[in-house]
């Protein structure tokens, strides 16, 4: 899936709440700006969610700042961050970035530059939405249900595939660079978005660059409400039984999806993520059930598994 953003008119109609996202593109294409705009279009925090965020902040190093009451957090730790900084730790355990990003966005820029071991500790909380830190003397559990938004260059120099042709990286160098992110972590990402440099935002050929942020936000809020009314949680939080129940496909689409998954070598986890994303696309479309277009769009956001 490619995204062109030549101007600064970033209206994130493609941004789907609770779905993890990876931007790939050359430097200077606004990947960081796209990510930082995200909390502004997400649904407002409920009272309960605001209380949860305040509780985490109150035991953090920085403490609670009422200025941030009920705002969705946007945390952007540097790629040199340690695993303790990211997931929490210390002799008297304190929450890390993933808990400070609870119900908000965790932005990891320059994803391949993070220490691989540090990234691997994200896998479990990305599934469970919480993190348990146990030390000899004590034990702590913090919430950690965050939307991961990551960004990376396509190669070490950053210009692989760029029209300028200035990339001289060898295919080995490109593979090694991309290989710094493990398959299981990639499995947990729902949207792979390439950010290029032309003039207008285009997704699937449907340009919606003129849409205002508030209109986008309204659509996201509406889709969010539909999800909570139907199943009590956002689609991104559905477990296997919930996926089966709420993201069901008709026989024709089961065959279509089966063929696509086989061709792309998708793992069972990746398949579940595609179905959840298709459900969200259907909700944004106010559709009762997932149809082939929703499914095809969700598959289009997926990157084939590496061999
Ligand atoms: Zn390069």
XYZ file of C-alpha atoms and ligand atoms in Angstrom:
308
model
C 0.000 0.000 0.000
C 1.548 3.299 -1.040
C 0.903 6.720 0.319
C 2.017 9.898 -1.369
C 2.370 12.985 0.730
C 4.047 15.709 -1.218
C 2.356 18.509 0.694
C 1.757 18.959 4.393
C -1.939 18.247 4.079
C -1.861 15.068 6.102
C -5.341 13.855 6.698
C -5.081 10.438 8.064
C -8.232 8.858 6.732
C -6.345 5.602 6.537
C -5.444 5.632 10.180
C -7.297 2.923 11.910
C -7.548 3.018 15.621
C -6.040 0.087 17.524
C -4.215 -1.263 14.473
C -0.426 -1.294 14.498
C 1.205 0.492 11.626
C 4.608 0.691 9.933
C 5.529 3.568 7.644
C 8.363 2.938 5.196
C 9.815 5.723 3.099
C 12.797 7.967 2.388
C 13.834 10.687 4.847
C 11.881 13.917 4.696
C 8.566 12.441 3.590
C 6.788 13.352 6.801
C 6.599 9.927 8.460
C 7.123 11.468 11.892
C 4.580 14.192 11.262
C 2.017 11.650 10.111
C 2.531 9.684 13.298
C 2.382 12.708 15.595
C -0.965 13.774 14.110
C -2.507 10.478 15.024
C -3.674 11.131 18.607
C -5.570 14.182 17.307
C -7.957 12.057 15.289
C -8.458 9.267 17.790
C -11.672 9.053 19.826
C -11.616 10.944 23.163
C -10.609 8.974 26.258
C -13.482 7.706 28.378
C -13.468 8.657 32.069
C -12.220 5.186 32.958
C -9.426 5.328 30.381
C -8.385 8.767 31.639
C -8.218 7.396 35.199
C -6.089 4.452 34.032
C -3.686 6.812 32.273
C -3.492 9.017 35.380
C -2.740 6.008 37.600
C 0.164 4.960 35.385
C 1.516 8.503 35.209
C 1.293 8.916 38.982
C 3.758 6.067 39.578
C 6.072 7.033 36.713
C 9.367 8.861 36.995
C 7.856 12.117 35.753
C 4.717 11.860 37.900
C 1.180 12.943 37.086
C 0.671 16.226 35.276
C -2.984 17.295 35.244
C -2.291 19.304 32.097
C -2.458 15.981 30.236
C -5.675 14.770 31.889
C -7.845 12.816 29.438
C -5.573 13.390 26.454
C -4.316 10.436 24.494
C -0.632 10.024 24.953
C 1.948 10.053 22.192
C 5.232 8.559 23.346
C 8.263 8.558 21.100
C 11.258 6.923 22.825
C 14.632 7.243 21.105
C 16.106 4.183 19.404
C 18.819 3.996 22.057
C 16.154 3.318 24.736
C 16.840 0.299 26.940
C 14.296 -2.447 27.434
C 13.714 -1.167 30.992
C 12.922 2.290 29.628
C 10.576 0.782 27.078
C 8.664 -1.772 29.117
C 9.400 -0.642 32.666
C 11.679 -1.854 35.408
C 13.832 -0.801 38.305
C 14.232 -2.216 41.802
C 10.968 -0.526 42.685
C 9.288 -1.161 39.318
C 8.133 1.866 37.394
C 6.113 1.862 34.186
C 7.972 2.194 30.900
C 7.057 3.882 27.647
C 4.585 1.161 26.616
C 2.528 1.796 29.749
C 2.795 5.565 29.459
C 1.402 5.036 25.941
C -1.543 3.010 27.307
C -4.650 3.856 25.250
C -2.474 6.078 23.093
C 0.298 5.855 20.544
C 3.810 4.453 20.924
C 5.898 5.837 18.075
C 9.178 4.131 17.248
C 11.067 6.087 14.624
C 14.013 4.427 12.836
C 12.680 1.036 13.881
C 15.684 -1.039 12.626
C 17.998 1.095 14.758
C 16.425 -0.185 17.975
C 18.229 -3.014 19.651
C 16.559 -6.220 18.464
C 16.301 -7.618 21.990
C 14.579 -4.430 23.090
C 12.023 -4.768 20.285
C 11.378 -8.405 21.087
C 10.145 -7.547 24.583
C 7.264 -5.675 22.943
C 5.777 -8.841 21.488
C 4.061 -10.183 24.570
C 2.442 -6.910 25.728
C 1.310 -6.274 22.147
C -0.822 -9.400 22.522
C -1.920 -9.126 26.129
C -2.195 -5.351 26.597
C -0.292 -5.506 29.882
C 3.187 -6.043 31.224
C 4.306 -7.881 34.313
C 7.596 -6.867 35.862
C 8.884 -9.205 38.496
C 11.906 -8.554 40.636
C 13.260 -10.540 43.537
C 11.712 -8.145 46.010
C 8.497 -7.212 44.261
C 6.170 -7.660 41.379
C 4.214 -5.101 39.394
C 1.684 -5.225 36.617
C 1.014 -2.217 34.404
C -1.477 -1.775 31.576
C 0.116 -1.475 28.124
C -2.534 -1.399 25.422
C -0.952 0.918 22.905
C -1.130 1.468 19.194
C 2.333 0.861 17.779
C 3.247 3.251 15.003
C 6.723 2.659 13.636
C 8.704 4.260 10.854
C 11.725 3.135 8.899
C 13.742 3.938 5.821
C 13.586 1.356 3.032
C 17.382 0.778 3.156
C 20.475 1.996 5.053
C 20.844 5.161 2.919
C 17.094 5.763 2.876
C 16.497 6.094 -0.872
C 15.835 2.556 -2.088
C 13.132 2.705 -4.755
C 13.191 6.511 -4.862
C 12.778 8.097 -8.304
C 16.042 9.992 -7.876
C 17.949 6.711 -8.238
C 20.486 7.859 -5.666
C 20.428 4.622 -3.631
C 23.572 2.566 -4.111
C 22.821 -0.021 -1.413
C 23.307 -3.622 -2.506
C 20.384 -6.025 -2.211
C 22.302 -7.787 0.571
C 22.573 -4.539 2.519
C 18.869 -3.869 2.018
C 17.926 -7.381 3.165
C 20.178 -7.162 6.206
C 18.725 -3.796 7.168
C 15.127 -4.990 6.862
C 16.014 -8.256 8.567
C 16.777 -6.380 11.774
C 13.065 -6.555 12.537
C 11.940 -10.051 13.380
C 9.136 -11.877 11.581
C 7.094 -12.301 14.789
C 7.180 -8.539 15.395
C 6.148 -7.849 11.779
C 3.334 -10.352 12.262
C 1.879 -8.033 14.875
C 1.699 -5.081 12.485
C -1.552 -4.625 10.554
C -0.796 -1.812 8.162
C 2.341 -1.553 6.065
C 2.276 1.864 4.440
C 4.883 3.101 1.983
C 5.331 6.843 2.085
C 6.609 8.297 -1.185
C 7.116 11.873 -2.292
C 4.621 12.951 -4.977
C 1.916 15.534 -4.556
C -1.251 14.026 -3.217
C -2.468 11.448 -0.764
C -3.651 8.435 -2.701
C -4.784 5.163 -1.219
C -6.123 2.497 -3.516
C -6.561 5.190 -6.128
C -9.092 7.009 -3.953
C -7.716 10.451 -3.154
C -9.322 12.014 -0.121
C -6.744 14.683 0.519
C -9.380 17.389 0.877
C -11.055 15.845 3.900
C -10.667 17.819 7.116
C -9.144 16.306 10.254
C -12.409 16.812 12.138
C -14.346 14.891 9.477
C -11.801 12.071 9.734
C -12.084 12.111 13.500
C -15.863 11.874 13.321
C -15.616 8.796 11.107
C -13.105 7.181 13.454
C -15.279 7.942 16.505
C -18.349 6.511 14.776
C -16.510 3.308 13.827
C -15.195 3.043 17.384
C -18.735 3.312 18.797
C -19.994 0.628 16.416
C -17.267 -1.715 17.658
C -17.968 -1.163 21.345
C -21.692 -1.579 20.837
C -21.213 -4.830 18.939
C -18.547 -6.543 21.041
C -17.511 -4.319 23.965
C -13.926 -3.853 22.713
C -12.189 -2.346 19.692
C -11.604 -4.713 16.765
C -7.867 -4.621 17.407
C -8.478 -6.198 20.832
C -10.612 -9.101 19.649
C -9.360 -12.545 20.596
C -9.691 -15.645 18.384
C -13.283 -16.447 19.380
C -14.273 -12.812 18.847
C -12.632 -12.757 15.414
C -14.587 -15.871 14.449
C -17.816 -14.405 15.728
C -17.562 -10.833 14.471
C -15.263 -10.960 11.440
C -16.883 -13.917 9.682
C -16.676 -14.316 5.908
C -19.060 -15.941 3.465
C -17.952 -19.086 1.615
C -16.763 -17.205 -1.446
C -14.628 -14.848 0.642
C -13.223 -17.698 2.710
C -11.871 -19.192 -0.527
C -10.593 -15.814 -1.733
C -8.851 -15.135 1.571
C -7.421 -18.664 1.761
C -5.767 -18.252 -1.638
C -4.383 -14.810 -0.796
C -3.024 -15.988 2.560
C -1.309 -18.935 0.917
C 0.257 -16.809 -1.800
C 1.509 -14.291 0.747
C 2.623 -16.993 3.153
C 0.698 -15.403 6.015
C 0.919 -16.926 9.474
C -2.294 -17.724 11.406
C -1.626 -14.633 13.547
C -1.252 -12.429 10.467
C -4.502 -13.881 9.055
C -6.353 -12.926 12.234
C -4.954 -9.425 11.973
C -6.146 -9.104 8.375
C -9.648 -10.141 9.437
C -9.713 -7.613 12.273
C -8.528 -4.876 9.936
C -11.148 -5.859 7.343
C -13.772 -5.587 10.100
C -12.566 -2.052 10.905
C -12.655 -1.073 7.224
C -16.226 -2.450 7.093
C -17.129 -0.402 10.192
C -15.725 2.770 8.637
C -17.907 1.895 5.649
C -20.872 1.347 8.025
C -21.317 -2.133 6.583
C -23.056 -4.889 8.518
C -20.621 -7.580 7.384
C -17.170 -7.811 5.826
C -17.356 -7.990 2.033
C -14.704 -8.801 -0.546
C -13.705 -5.139 -1.030
C -13.044 -4.685 2.694
C -11.050 -7.887 2.724
C -9.046 -6.955 -0.376
C -8.213 -3.550 1.112
C -7.046 -5.153 4.371
C -4.919 -7.674 2.452
C -3.463 -4.789 0.437
C -2.090 -3.286 3.648
C -0.289 -6.494 4.498
C 3.269 -7.300 3.585
C 4.005 -10.862 2.470
C 5.971 -12.913 4.975
C 9.708 -13.070 4.313
C 11.177 -16.352 3.206
Zn 19.966 2.784 -0.118
